[in-house]
Amino acid sequence: MREFFCVSMQFILRKLFNAVAVFMLIAAPTTNYGQTPILGTVANYVLFTTNGAMTNSGVGHLTHLTGNVGSNLPGAISGFGNVDGQMHDFDISTGQAVTDLGILYTQLDTAIPAFVLPGTMGGGDTLLPGVYNAPAAIALSGNLVLNGNGNANALFIFQIAGPLSIASLSRVILTNGALACNVFWKVEGLVSMASAASIRGTVVAHNAAISLNALDTVEGRMLSINGAVSVTQLMAYTPIGCGSTLLTGPAAPAWVSVGRFGVFSSIGAVTATPITYVNGDVGSNSTITTGFDPLDVTGIIHTPPDAATASAASDLTIIYNYLNLMPYDINLVDPANFGFGLVLTPHTYLLGAATTLTDTVYLNAEGDASAVFVIQVTGQFLTGTLSNIKLINGTQSKNVYWLINGAVHIFDNSMFNGQIVAAGAITLNTGDTLNGRALTINGAIAINGSYVNNIPAPCTGQPISGTLQVCVGATSTLGSTDTGGKWTSSNLLVATIDSATGISTGVATGIDTVTYISLSGCTSIAPLTVNAAAAPITGPSTVCTMRTVTLGDTSTGGSWSSSDTLKASVTLLGDVKGKSAGLVTIAYLLPTGCSATHAMTVNTSANAGSITGLTQVCMGSTLSLNDTTSGGNWTMTNANATIAAGTVTPAAPGNDTVRYIVTTACGNDTATLGITINPIPVSVPIIGLTQVCLGSTLSLTNAASGGNWTMTN
């Protein structure tokens, strides 16, 4: 009777619990209950303990973790294989995580509960967002449904005053918008999960251990304060959403010209055996490519090496160095056991030794189709038969890069995704599929009955701008709206082009084809015409103002022009007339646009102007003269006088000529003025009577002649 009563009470409580949950769904459709806790740096951890052992007790590579793993107890981590996250053993990161986990615990512990939980959960129970309190231990058995009620911010907090045990095959299911990043479990005791169970949310075990068994799944975090964490063959990953960092991976390299190739070796033979299919170009830059059937290659088989393979080799070296020098985010510590269902997210990974891929690796873009993966392998890379690189949640093969510092051997019937950039030989065997490229900077490539599917992103090259005609010996700068790409010339005997700047130089008359390949591999092509240069202009290089010289050019059909018609003009026949002093360029332009130029100096013609001033001077006096121009020199024709700065000083009576001489590059010009130099007058007595009567005349004489008689009164 007593047993029946207990069972009946448990049944009644279960029914009551479910009834309350149903009432919550109806009465509180948008309730959030509380503020989302802040995790700080502990958000980056999928497994963490503040002071305890962190142990993987099973086969290391069968535990798959996404997120950091850490313990603040020195030397406490053991047994883990490859982890999609960083391993932190008593370092700065774990020290900060201890602080942040303490803050998180306080937030969860002080949240005000709205509902009380019975001692068991599961069995199809459905709960709405809220803060739930369990006064004792909780056992979860079967399915527990957390209903977000259409609210992506719906918050669930479970405060459990004792241990939490989760039965085998039990599951926490999120529906109607509920997210694992908004689910929190604060447990005052041991957290244990039997095999093949699944839980969602961040679990904080206070002063207790965490024990997870084979085939358990955790979408969230397992965090212990002062307890050990033990796992076996676990699948656990940190949740996304709730403001978590969106992983995009590193910046991808620019393929440029090598992007057109599906199979390429810079140095090494490239061979194939039937039946091999390739989508993309095939070639080697060092030897003849053999064995590929043109009917099975969607692209060009470059045999022997040509300009395209030379350009591809140059670009591949740049890409290899870029990937090789890229700093890694995560060190995968078990290269020999790479695979076995390992899940990787967008990061740069390092496999620091020879690597063997067994079974499957999943590349998870977490919904971002542009996310980039870089896997660096130090040493050779081998796969088993039927190995598989699987792309999930939006990952695209074009965004996956395998940098391998050694040989690559993909064994039979394997599916491989991504761009292989190697420093050794590459071998693909029967039945293999490579969605990407097989490229090596130094090694042979053998494709033995495989399919290489290089599908570059579709794109259309932009029109090439700039002048597509250039003269022999002259340059033209070409351009494209797709910056950062590479320029090439199809015929270097006709024109050369700078690969970076697009500056083309005419070498010989003819038509060249210039190609521009953008960073994304888009190709633009345009013809470049190289015309004959105009012959050099012949004739003098100087002309005087107001004078004319004639220039000539052996080319025909051109037209003459002056760079400055105020200094010099030019006629249709090449006659150049100087107008004002200075420098001027005379050009002869052909209809093709080619021209010859001739630099000329226009000099000022000499002009002495005219001399102004008196023309007579007496001995003992001076005479000042001026000229209407400047810059000339004064001289005298004879020795009757001297002149300095326009001042004439007589030397002897007589006639003389003053000269003003102006000298320029165009010659001399002289202005003249005749002057008379008179002697000093001599006083001679007047001879005759000194009195005369009115009405009479008086005759006087003087021994001197040439004078003028005057009366004082």
XYZ file of C-alpha atoms in Angstrom:
713
model
C 0.000 0.000 0.000
C 2.859 2.367 0.893
C 4.676 1.654 -2.398
C 1.480 2.266 -4.310
C 1.029 5.584 -2.503
C 4.584 6.717 -3.378
C 4.245 5.771 -7.001
C 0.871 7.515 -7.145
C 2.318 10.693 -5.647
C 5.185 10.690 -8.141
C 2.679 10.287 -10.946
C 0.564 13.171 -9.588
C 3.629 15.429 -9.211
C 4.744 14.632 -12.743
C 1.291 15.469 -14.087
C 1.264 18.672 -12.063
C 4.723 19.641 -13.366
C 3.604 19.093 -16.941
C 0.408 21.054 -16.326
C 2.400 23.999 -14.980
C 4.658 23.874 -18.046
C 1.631 23.919 -20.360
C 0.171 26.879 -18.433
C 3.466 28.735 -18.856
C 3.338 28.185 -22.620
C -0.157 29.729 -22.759
C 0.128 32.503 -20.197
C 3.647 33.857 -20.781
C 4.385 33.722 -24.511
C 7.157 36.330 -24.525
C 8.680 36.109 -21.061
C 12.487 36.210 -20.874
C 13.065 35.929 -17.122
C 16.297 37.634 -16.235
C 19.367 39.150 -17.822
C 21.722 37.014 -19.908
C 24.813 36.116 -17.841
C 28.202 37.407 -18.940
C 30.798 34.697 -19.583
C 33.895 36.779 -20.356
C 36.852 34.779 -21.628
C 35.429 31.499 -20.388
C 33.073 31.687 -23.388
C 35.992 30.439 -25.518
C 36.269 27.161 -23.573
C 34.363 23.996 -24.280
C 36.016 22.228 -21.295
C 37.581 24.040 -18.316
C 38.415 23.551 -14.677
C 39.782 26.057 -12.212
C 41.714 23.465 -10.195
C 41.589 19.882 -11.320
C 42.649 17.241 -13.790
C 41.459 17.525 -17.381
C 41.533 13.992 -18.760
C 40.501 12.202 -21.917
C 40.514 8.579 -20.797
C 39.621 7.030 -24.147
C 41.332 7.002 -27.545
C 42.417 10.605 -28.020
C 41.420 11.064 -31.628
C 37.882 9.772 -31.004
C 37.038 12.760 -28.824
C 35.988 15.688 -30.994
C 36.018 19.123 -29.409
C 35.427 22.594 -30.844
C 36.574 25.268 -28.427
C 39.461 25.719 -26.034
C 40.381 23.162 -23.392
C 42.050 24.299 -20.199
C 42.950 23.777 -16.557
C 44.505 26.248 -14.153
C 46.280 23.363 -12.432
C 49.788 22.885 -13.881
C 50.290 19.673 -15.859
C 46.690 18.593 -15.443
C 45.757 18.023 -19.110
C 46.282 14.574 -20.596
C 45.039 12.152 -23.225
C 43.675 14.577 -25.807
C 44.310 14.278 -29.526
C 43.440 16.886 -32.134
C 41.231 19.630 -30.716
C 39.606 22.383 -32.748
C 40.780 24.923 -30.226
C 43.723 25.941 -28.098
C 45.041 23.894 -25.184
C 45.689 26.061 -22.116
C 47.546 24.559 -19.169
C 48.042 27.045 -16.293
C 48.724 30.188 -18.315
C 47.454 33.763 -18.578
C 44.300 32.593 -20.327
C 43.360 30.091 -17.622
C 44.063 32.651 -14.908
C 41.598 35.082 -16.452
C 39.109 32.278 -17.058
C 39.160 31.453 -13.329
C 38.104 35.019 -12.558
C 35.439 35.107 -15.257
C 34.012 31.716 -14.235
C 33.677 32.952 -10.657
C 31.703 35.968 -11.879
C 29.502 33.731 -14.040
C 28.808 31.427 -11.091
C 27.724 34.373 -8.921
C 25.348 35.618 -11.617
C 23.715 32.198 -11.909
C 23.602 31.629 -8.160
C 21.923 34.964 -7.386
C 19.339 34.837 -10.169
C 15.850 34.962 -8.631
C 13.981 31.721 -9.397
C 10.414 31.742 -10.649
C 9.745 28.008 -10.633
C 10.608 24.992 -8.523
C 11.709 21.746 -10.156
C 10.852 18.237 -8.939
C 13.607 15.724 -8.425
C 13.348 14.303 -11.951
C 13.103 15.849 -15.433
C 12.602 14.454 -18.903
C 9.968 12.104 -20.120
C 8.875 14.657 -22.706
C 8.612 17.618 -20.289
C 8.428 21.045 -21.972
C 9.652 24.221 -20.269
C 9.430 27.879 -21.195
C 12.150 30.487 -20.524
C 12.752 31.273 -16.897
C 14.861 30.693 -13.796
C 14.250 27.239 -12.299
C 15.359 26.065 -8.865
C 15.802 22.473 -7.717
C 16.286 22.191 -3.910
C 18.028 18.829 -4.258
C 19.681 16.557 -6.826
C 18.150 16.254 -10.289
C 17.985 13.203 -12.521
C 17.327 13.812 -16.207
C 15.910 10.829 -18.050
C 14.426 10.852 -21.535
C 13.762 14.058 -23.476
C 13.525 17.543 -21.961
C 12.182 20.173 -24.370
C 13.142 23.835 -23.890
C 10.695 25.996 -25.846
C 11.953 29.478 -26.753
C 8.396 30.539 -27.603
C 9.660 32.318 -30.735
C 12.116 34.538 -28.858
C 15.783 34.205 -29.878
C 16.778 35.833 -26.565
C 14.819 33.368 -24.460
C 16.869 32.595 -21.316
C 16.852 29.369 -19.313
C 18.687 29.137 -15.975
C 18.633 25.965 -13.872
C 19.808 26.207 -10.251
C 20.375 22.698 -8.916
C 21.282 22.382 -5.249
C 22.751 18.909 -5.675
C 24.291 16.657 -8.352
C 22.950 16.417 -11.893
C 22.807 12.977 -13.467
C 21.773 12.417 -17.063
C 20.673 8.967 -18.085
C 21.856 7.174 -21.215
C 20.143 8.272 -24.442
C 18.584 11.290 -22.683
C 18.431 14.532 -24.607
C 17.847 18.232 -24.062
C 15.955 19.468 -27.124
C 15.696 23.135 -28.136
C 12.619 24.262 -30.035
C 10.827 27.380 -31.194
C 13.878 29.656 -31.251
C 15.654 28.478 -28.103
C 19.469 28.637 -28.357
C 22.088 26.654 -26.467
C 24.014 29.866 -25.778
C 21.055 31.040 -23.633
C 20.826 27.883 -21.512
C 22.735 27.680 -18.186
C 23.000 24.911 -15.596
C 24.431 25.734 -12.131
C 25.051 22.491 -10.314
C 26.144 22.150 -6.661
C 27.613 18.706 -7.082
C 28.798 16.096 -9.552
C 27.669 16.378 -13.174
C 27.563 12.948 -14.782
C 26.300 11.823 -18.167
C 25.774 8.202 -19.077
C 26.734 7.104 -22.585
C 25.037 8.481 -25.692
C 23.334 11.330 -23.842
C 23.008 14.891 -25.131
C 22.808 18.210 -23.291
C 22.553 21.817 -24.470
C 23.878 24.843 -22.629
C 26.681 25.978 -20.347
C 27.128 23.727 -17.298
C 28.910 25.042 -14.184
C 29.748 22.397 -11.588
C 30.543 24.085 -8.246
C 33.144 22.330 -6.104
C 32.520 19.135 -8.013
C 33.714 17.050 -10.916
C 32.277 16.503 -14.373
C 32.168 13.022 -15.902
C 31.208 12.491 -19.542
C 31.050 9.097 -21.227
C 31.314 7.549 -24.680
C 29.195 9.032 -27.453
C 27.938 11.910 -25.304
C 27.191 15.207 -27.046
C 27.487 18.695 -25.583
C 26.415 21.832 -27.407
C 27.705 24.323 -24.916
C 30.411 24.205 -22.254
C 31.419 21.992 -19.360
C 33.028 24.165 -16.658
C 34.122 23.026 -13.203
C 35.068 25.056 -10.151
C 37.558 23.006 -8.109
C 36.747 19.715 -9.777
C 38.175 17.295 -12.304
C 36.803 16.928 -15.824
C 36.899 13.472 -17.380
C 35.705 12.639 -20.892
C 35.666 9.614 -23.191
C 34.886 9.696 -26.895
C 32.994 12.968 -26.483
C 31.503 15.284 -29.122
C 31.386 18.806 -27.679
C 31.337 22.241 -29.272
C 30.805 25.788 -28.075
C 27.463 27.247 -29.171
C 27.154 30.002 -31.735
C 24.872 33.018 -31.481
C 24.224 35.354 -28.532
C 26.965 37.688 -29.754
C 29.598 34.998 -30.131
C 32.443 35.741 -32.530
C 31.615 34.924 -36.137
C 34.512 32.892 -37.473
C 35.599 33.941 -40.950
C 39.121 32.488 -41.025
C 42.204 34.186 -42.490
C 42.363 36.305 -45.653
C 42.527 34.165 -48.778
C 45.414 34.587 -51.243
C 44.920 36.047 -54.709
C 45.126 33.375 -57.418
C 45.703 35.683 -60.405
C 47.000 33.681 -63.402
C 47.528 30.323 -61.663
C 43.834 30.273 -60.784
C 42.977 28.979 -64.243
C 44.905 25.731 -63.636
C 43.433 22.598 -62.139
C 46.801 20.782 -62.246
C 50.136 22.633 -62.331
C 53.789 22.183 -61.380
C 56.352 24.975 -61.427
C 59.213 22.463 -61.544
C 58.305 18.876 -62.343
C 56.591 16.571 -64.801
C 52.789 16.521 -65.038
C 51.400 13.194 -66.253
C 48.112 11.321 -66.382
C 46.852 7.817 -66.990
C 43.442 6.941 -68.405
C 40.792 7.837 -67.516
C 41.614 11.225 -65.974
C 39.286 14.217 -66.085
C 40.283 17.791 -65.331
C 38.189 20.922 -65.211
C 40.763 23.658 -65.688
C 44.109 24.130 -67.395
C 46.926 21.588 -67.067
C 50.640 22.215 -67.376
C 54.210 22.342 -66.153
C 56.633 25.227 -66.403
C 59.660 22.945 -66.700
C 58.815 20.089 -69.050
C 56.289 18.634 -71.468
C 52.903 17.623 -70.037
C 51.843 14.119 -71.104
C 48.990 11.617 -70.873
C 46.022 14.005 -70.786
C 43.302 13.478 -73.364
C 42.063 16.859 -74.699
C 38.547 15.413 -74.756
C 38.758 14.884 -70.994
C 40.201 18.281 -70.111
C 37.941 21.322 -69.926
C 40.730 23.801 -70.358
C 44.091 24.198 -72.065
C 46.824 21.554 -71.918
C 49.995 23.655 -71.863
C 52.623 21.526 -73.509
C 55.368 22.562 -73.776
C 55.748 25.393 -71.223
C 54.607 28.803 -72.428
C 53.964 32.339 -71.223
C 50.915 31.178 -69.224
C 52.913 28.577 -67.283
C 55.694 31.099 -66.606
C 53.183 33.544 -65.170
C 51.495 30.776 -63.159
C 54.836 29.671 -61.676
C 55.539 33.216 -60.518
C 52.089 33.580 -58.974
C 52.227 30.154 -57.313
C 55.465 31.059 -55.529
C 53.780 34.140 -54.111
C 50.766 32.102 -52.958
C 52.956 29.393 -51.422
C 54.990 31.931 -49.455
C 51.831 33.715 -48.332
C 50.274 30.528 -46.949
C 53.554 29.235 -45.530
C 54.236 32.402 -43.538
C 50.687 32.767 -42.250
C 50.614 32.510 -38.415
C 48.464 29.630 -37.198
C 45.604 29.859 -34.691
C 45.374 26.231 -33.647
C 48.006 23.513 -33.349
C 46.591 20.056 -34.106
C 48.829 17.966 -31.880
C 48.243 14.503 -33.363
C 49.088 14.595 -37.102
C 49.347 10.812 -37.306
C 45.659 10.504 -36.380
C 44.178 13.271 -38.468
C 40.558 12.534 -39.338
C 38.333 10.035 -37.520
C 35.410 12.469 -37.731
C 37.336 15.564 -36.624
C 35.386 18.810 -37.108
C 37.271 22.006 -37.967
C 35.954 25.574 -38.104
C 37.368 28.579 -40.032
C 40.933 29.002 -38.722
C 44.570 28.581 -39.708
C 45.697 25.159 -38.459
C 49.143 23.648 -38.045
C 49.923 19.947 -38.339
C 53.539 20.042 -37.278
C 54.726 16.724 -38.725
C 54.003 14.208 -41.467
C 50.229 13.760 -41.516
C 47.944 10.833 -42.263
C 44.251 11.370 -42.983
C 42.071 8.454 -41.960
C 38.338 8.362 -42.516
C 36.759 11.836 -42.478
C 37.451 15.461 -41.602
C 34.493 17.854 -41.503
C 35.024 21.501 -42.388
C 32.263 23.548 -40.772
C 31.808 27.141 -42.015
C 29.070 27.730 -39.419
C 26.805 29.195 -42.093
C 29.320 31.634 -43.629
C 29.847 30.702 -47.283
C 32.900 32.994 -47.520
C 34.703 31.533 -44.482
C 38.316 30.495 -45.181
C 40.239 27.450 -43.918
C 44.046 27.118 -44.085
C 45.675 23.829 -43.015
C 49.474 23.933 -42.866
C 51.233 20.549 -42.915
C 54.916 20.262 -42.026
C 55.999 17.185 -43.966
C 54.272 14.756 -46.296
C 50.519 14.277 -46.408
C 48.959 10.837 -46.922
C 45.375 9.625 -46.936
C 43.882 6.202 -46.526
C 41.559 4.744 -49.137
C 38.013 6.105 -49.053
C 39.149 9.099 -47.043
C 36.937 12.139 -47.134
C 37.110 15.888 -46.603
C 33.472 16.842 -46.105
C 32.188 20.407 -46.351
C 29.281 21.320 -44.066
C 27.254 24.407 -43.109
C 28.179 26.499 -46.125
C 31.857 25.620 -46.587
C 33.058 25.974 -50.179
C 36.024 24.135 -51.619
C 37.392 27.320 -53.191
C 37.908 28.711 -49.657
C 39.933 25.731 -48.375
C 43.743 25.779 -48.660
C 46.125 22.905 -47.894
C 49.703 24.168 -47.563
C 51.842 21.004 -47.575
C 55.620 21.194 -47.140
C 56.230 17.783 -48.661
C 54.744 15.157 -50.938
C 51.010 14.498 -51.218
C 49.489 11.082 -51.862
C 45.702 10.716 -52.059
C 44.872 7.014 -52.083
C 42.074 5.303 -54.012
C 38.449 6.419 -54.028
C 38.967 9.411 -51.774
C 36.985 12.654 -51.819
C 39.207 15.681 -51.260
C 38.069 19.301 -51.139
C 40.292 22.359 -51.366
C 43.349 23.802 -53.037
C 46.503 21.710 -52.593
C 49.586 23.965 -52.618
C 52.580 21.710 -52.091
C 56.365 21.755 -52.074
C 56.688 18.160 -53.261
C 55.194 15.561 -55.575
C 51.412 15.103 -55.787
C 49.754 11.775 -56.598
C 46.041 11.186 -57.080
C 44.954 7.579 -57.496
C 42.099 5.673 -59.103
C 38.641 6.911 -58.233
C 39.804 10.031 -56.429
C 37.891 13.286 -56.727
C 39.589 16.575 -55.999
C 37.265 19.561 -55.875
C 39.948 22.200 -56.121
C 43.457 22.376 -57.532
C 46.611 20.253 -57.402
C 49.560 22.681 -57.475
C 53.198 22.276 -56.517
C 56.182 24.599 -56.633
C 58.659 21.737 -56.881
C 57.602 18.204 -57.685
C 56.008 15.914 -60.224
C 52.242 15.461 -60.426
C 50.673 12.137 -61.391
C 46.913 11.941 -61.891
C 46.007 8.292 -62.199
C 42.377 7.882 -63.201
C 41.091 10.707 -61.004
C 38.834 13.727 -61.422
C 40.161 17.209 -60.663
C 37.357 19.728 -60.590
C 38.644 23.295 -60.441
C 35.641 25.594 -60.390
C 36.861 29.157 -59.987
C 34.314 31.768 -59.031
C 32.475 33.008 -62.136
C 33.461 36.518 -63.056
C 33.705 38.895 -65.993
C 36.788 40.967 -66.593
C 36.297 44.732 -66.611
C 37.142 46.762 -69.759
C 40.756 47.857 -70.027
C 41.106 51.626 -69.862
C 43.827 53.849 -71.275
C 45.179 54.489 -74.774
C 45.370 51.224 -76.693
C 47.753 52.713 -79.265
C 51.390 53.343 -78.531
C 54.317 54.452 -80.650
C 57.604 52.623 -80.942
C 59.753 53.791 -78.043
C 56.825 55.509 -76.283
C 54.621 54.369 -73.382
C 50.936 54.159 -72.578
C 49.466 53.490 -69.129
C 46.629 50.954 -69.129
C 44.239 50.447 -66.243
C 41.332 48.448 -64.834
C 38.731 49.034 -62.142
C 39.780 45.653 -60.677
C 42.900 46.791 -58.848
C 45.754 44.629 -57.639
C 45.874 42.249 -60.593
C 48.577 41.352 -63.096
C 49.324 42.510 -66.677
C 50.893 40.380 -69.409
C 51.841 40.854 -73.081
C 51.305 38.184 -75.728
C 54.222 39.354 -77.906
C 57.183 40.948 -76.179
C 58.747 41.648 -79.600
C 55.943 44.118 -80.288
C 55.325 45.597 -76.826
C 56.330 45.085 -73.227
C 54.130 45.817 -70.217
C 54.891 46.250 -66.537
C 53.009 43.476 -64.708
C 52.059 45.696 -61.775
C 51.511 49.185 -63.223
C 50.152 48.429 -66.709
C 52.669 50.765 -68.375
C 53.177 49.406 -71.911
C 56.148 50.294 -74.130
C 56.155 49.970 -77.907
C 59.030 47.855 -79.267
C 58.153 47.382 -82.960
C 55.200 48.126 -85.203
C 52.398 45.585 -85.022
C 49.454 44.471 -82.875
C 49.984 42.997 -79.408
C 47.405 41.464 -77.054
C 47.506 42.660 -73.465
C 45.838 40.619 -70.717
C 44.807 41.711 -67.231
C 44.011 39.045 -64.616
C 42.337 40.399 -61.478
C 42.870 39.134 -57.944
C 39.770 36.968 -58.298
C 41.070 35.448 -61.545
C 38.860 37.456 -63.911
C 40.512 38.017 -67.293
C 40.342 41.116 -69.501
C 41.914 41.165 -72.975
C 42.463 44.039 -75.411
C 44.505 44.602 -78.598
C 47.364 47.088 -78.360
C 48.494 48.691 -81.636
C 52.110 49.801 -81.900
C 52.635 52.476 -84.569
C 55.843 53.710 -86.170
C 57.383 56.678 -84.406
C 57.698 59.978 -86.257
C 61.165 60.704 -87.666
C 63.281 63.239 -85.780
C 62.719 66.900 -86.695
C 65.633 68.526 -88.495
C 66.621 72.191 -88.494
C 68.067 74.837 -86.190
C 67.287 74.902 -82.511
C 67.237 78.704 -82.218
C 65.326 81.525 -83.869
C 65.448 85.280 -83.439
C 62.417 87.432 -82.824
C 60.938 88.796 -85.997
C 62.940 86.319 -88.007
C 62.046 82.948 -89.539
C 63.755 79.563 -89.766
C 62.522 76.372 -91.452
C 62.244 72.924 -89.801
C 61.727 69.596 -91.554
C 60.635 65.955 -90.945
C 61.077 62.992 -93.264
C 57.727 61.511 -92.089
C 54.781 62.487 -94.269
C 51.178 63.407 -93.645
C 51.788 65.119 -90.315
C 50.940 68.558 -88.975
C 53.061 71.175 -87.221
C 52.244 72.855 -83.920
C 53.824 75.182 -81.390
C 53.565 74.750 -77.643
C 53.448 78.547 -77.167
C 52.300 80.672 -80.072
C 53.126 83.868 -78.127
C 56.785 82.884 -78.323
C 56.870 81.337 -81.801
C 54.443 80.431 -84.542
C 54.827 77.688 -87.119
C 53.284 77.345 -90.556
C 51.992 74.245 -92.329
C 55.367 74.022 -94.045
C 57.388 74.074 -90.832
C 58.464 77.758 -90.979
C 59.015 78.960 -87.440
C 58.824 82.709 -86.715
C 60.180 84.067 -83.449
C 57.903 86.395 -81.492
C 59.227 86.756 -77.938
C 62.198 85.421 -76.040
C 61.888 82.053 -74.275
C 61.661 78.282 -74.792
C 59.129 76.652 -77.081
C 58.494 73.098 -78.348
C 57.659 72.539 -81.987
C 55.873 69.224 -82.699
C 55.209 67.216 -85.829
C 52.130 64.993 -85.261
C 51.291 61.996 -87.467
C 47.666 60.812 -87.967
C 48.472 57.687 -85.870
C 49.119 59.889 -82.848
C 52.879 59.430 -82.936
C 54.831 62.675 -82.881
C 58.323 64.101 -82.911
C 59.232 67.169 -80.913
C 61.919 69.783 -81.303
C 62.931 72.183 -78.528
C 63.745 75.710 -79.680
C 65.107 78.793 -78.005
C 63.701 82.131 -79.166
C 66.338 84.864 -78.815
C 65.679 88.584 -78.894
C 66.959 90.339 -82.070
C 69.422 93.244 -81.497
C 67.871 96.782 -81.537
C 70.073 99.755 -80.773
C 67.241 102.301 -80.954
C 68.316 105.984 -81.443
C 70.694 108.367 -79.679
C 69.245 111.617 -78.284
C 71.038 114.823 -77.147
C 72.979 117.927 -78.430
C 75.347 117.549 -81.323
C 77.895 120.272 -80.443
C 80.222 120.699 -77.542
C 83.098 123.039 -76.817
C 86.461 122.035 -75.709
C 86.591 121.954 -71.945
C 82.938 121.034 -71.630
C 81.047 117.645 -71.722
C 78.045 116.425 -73.590
C 75.429 113.984 -72.176
C 73.721 111.593 -74.588
C 70.988 108.876 -74.133
C 69.629 105.928 -76.141
C 66.041 104.732 -76.415
C 67.091 101.143 -75.504
C 69.322 99.694 -72.834
C 72.070 97.147 -72.523
C 74.317 98.589 -75.210
C 77.908 99.873 -75.274
C 79.045 103.488 -76.142
C 82.007 104.090 -78.492
C 83.472 106.959 -80.567
C 84.458 106.585 -84.201
C 87.472 108.960 -84.026
C 89.766 110.173 -81.305
C 88.312 113.715 -81.090
C 86.496 112.686 -77.903
C 85.949 109.849 -75.431
C 82.626 108.540 -74.094
C 81.652 106.718 -70.931
C 78.055 105.909 -69.875
C 76.802 108.355 -72.499
C 78.976 111.300 -71.427
C 81.203 112.776 -74.202
C 84.463 114.389 -73.172
C 86.126 116.410 -76.042
C 89.767 115.725 -76.830
C 90.339 117.913 -79.888
C 88.199 120.258 -81.996
C 86.599 118.671 -85.039
C 83.843 116.272 -86.044
C 83.283 112.790 -84.556
C 80.608 110.075 -84.525
C 79.082 108.544 -81.386
C 78.048 104.841 -81.653
C 75.655 102.885 -79.359
C 76.072 99.119 -80.019
C 73.566 96.457 -78.761
C 74.774 92.817 -78.968
C 72.496 89.651 -78.626
C 72.617 86.040 -79.759
C 70.987 87.252 -82.922
C 73.918 89.722 -83.751
C 74.681 93.431 -83.340
C 72.770 96.663 -84.002
C 74.331 100.152 -83.894
C 72.833 103.634 -83.447
C 75.030 106.651 -84.457
C 75.061 110.413 -83.882
C 77.509 112.931 -85.393
C 78.828 115.659 -83.085
C 81.019 118.769 -83.522
C 83.701 119.708 -81.048
C 84.313 123.462 -81.037
C 87.456 125.220 -79.812
C 87.263 127.671 -76.889
C 86.398 131.259 -78.285
C 89.303 133.938 -78.295
C 88.485 137.661 -77.334
C 89.722 140.172 -80.118
C 89.472 144.065 -79.711
C 86.890 146.009 -81.774
C 88.512 148.586 -84.004
C 86.883 151.939 -84.861
C 85.637 155.306 -83.470
C 83.861 155.376 -80.227
C 81.522 158.334 -80.906
C 78.859 159.010 -83.483
C 76.275 161.775 -83.997
C 72.550 161.286 -84.372
C 71.717 160.727 -87.978
C 75.199 159.426 -88.799
C 76.696 155.823 -88.777
C 79.769 154.340 -87.233
C 81.690 151.417 -88.772
C 83.433 148.975 -86.486
C 85.573 145.944 -87.326
C 86.968 142.883 -85.564
C 89.874 140.780 -86.536
C 87.900 137.664 -85.798
C 85.180 136.360 -88.053
C 82.043 134.306 -87.670
C 80.722 136.263 -84.700
C 77.437 138.068 -84.138
C 77.145 141.800 -83.351
C 74.766 142.859 -80.543
C 74.043 146.039 -78.536
C 73.736 146.069 -74.793
C 71.172 148.910 -74.665
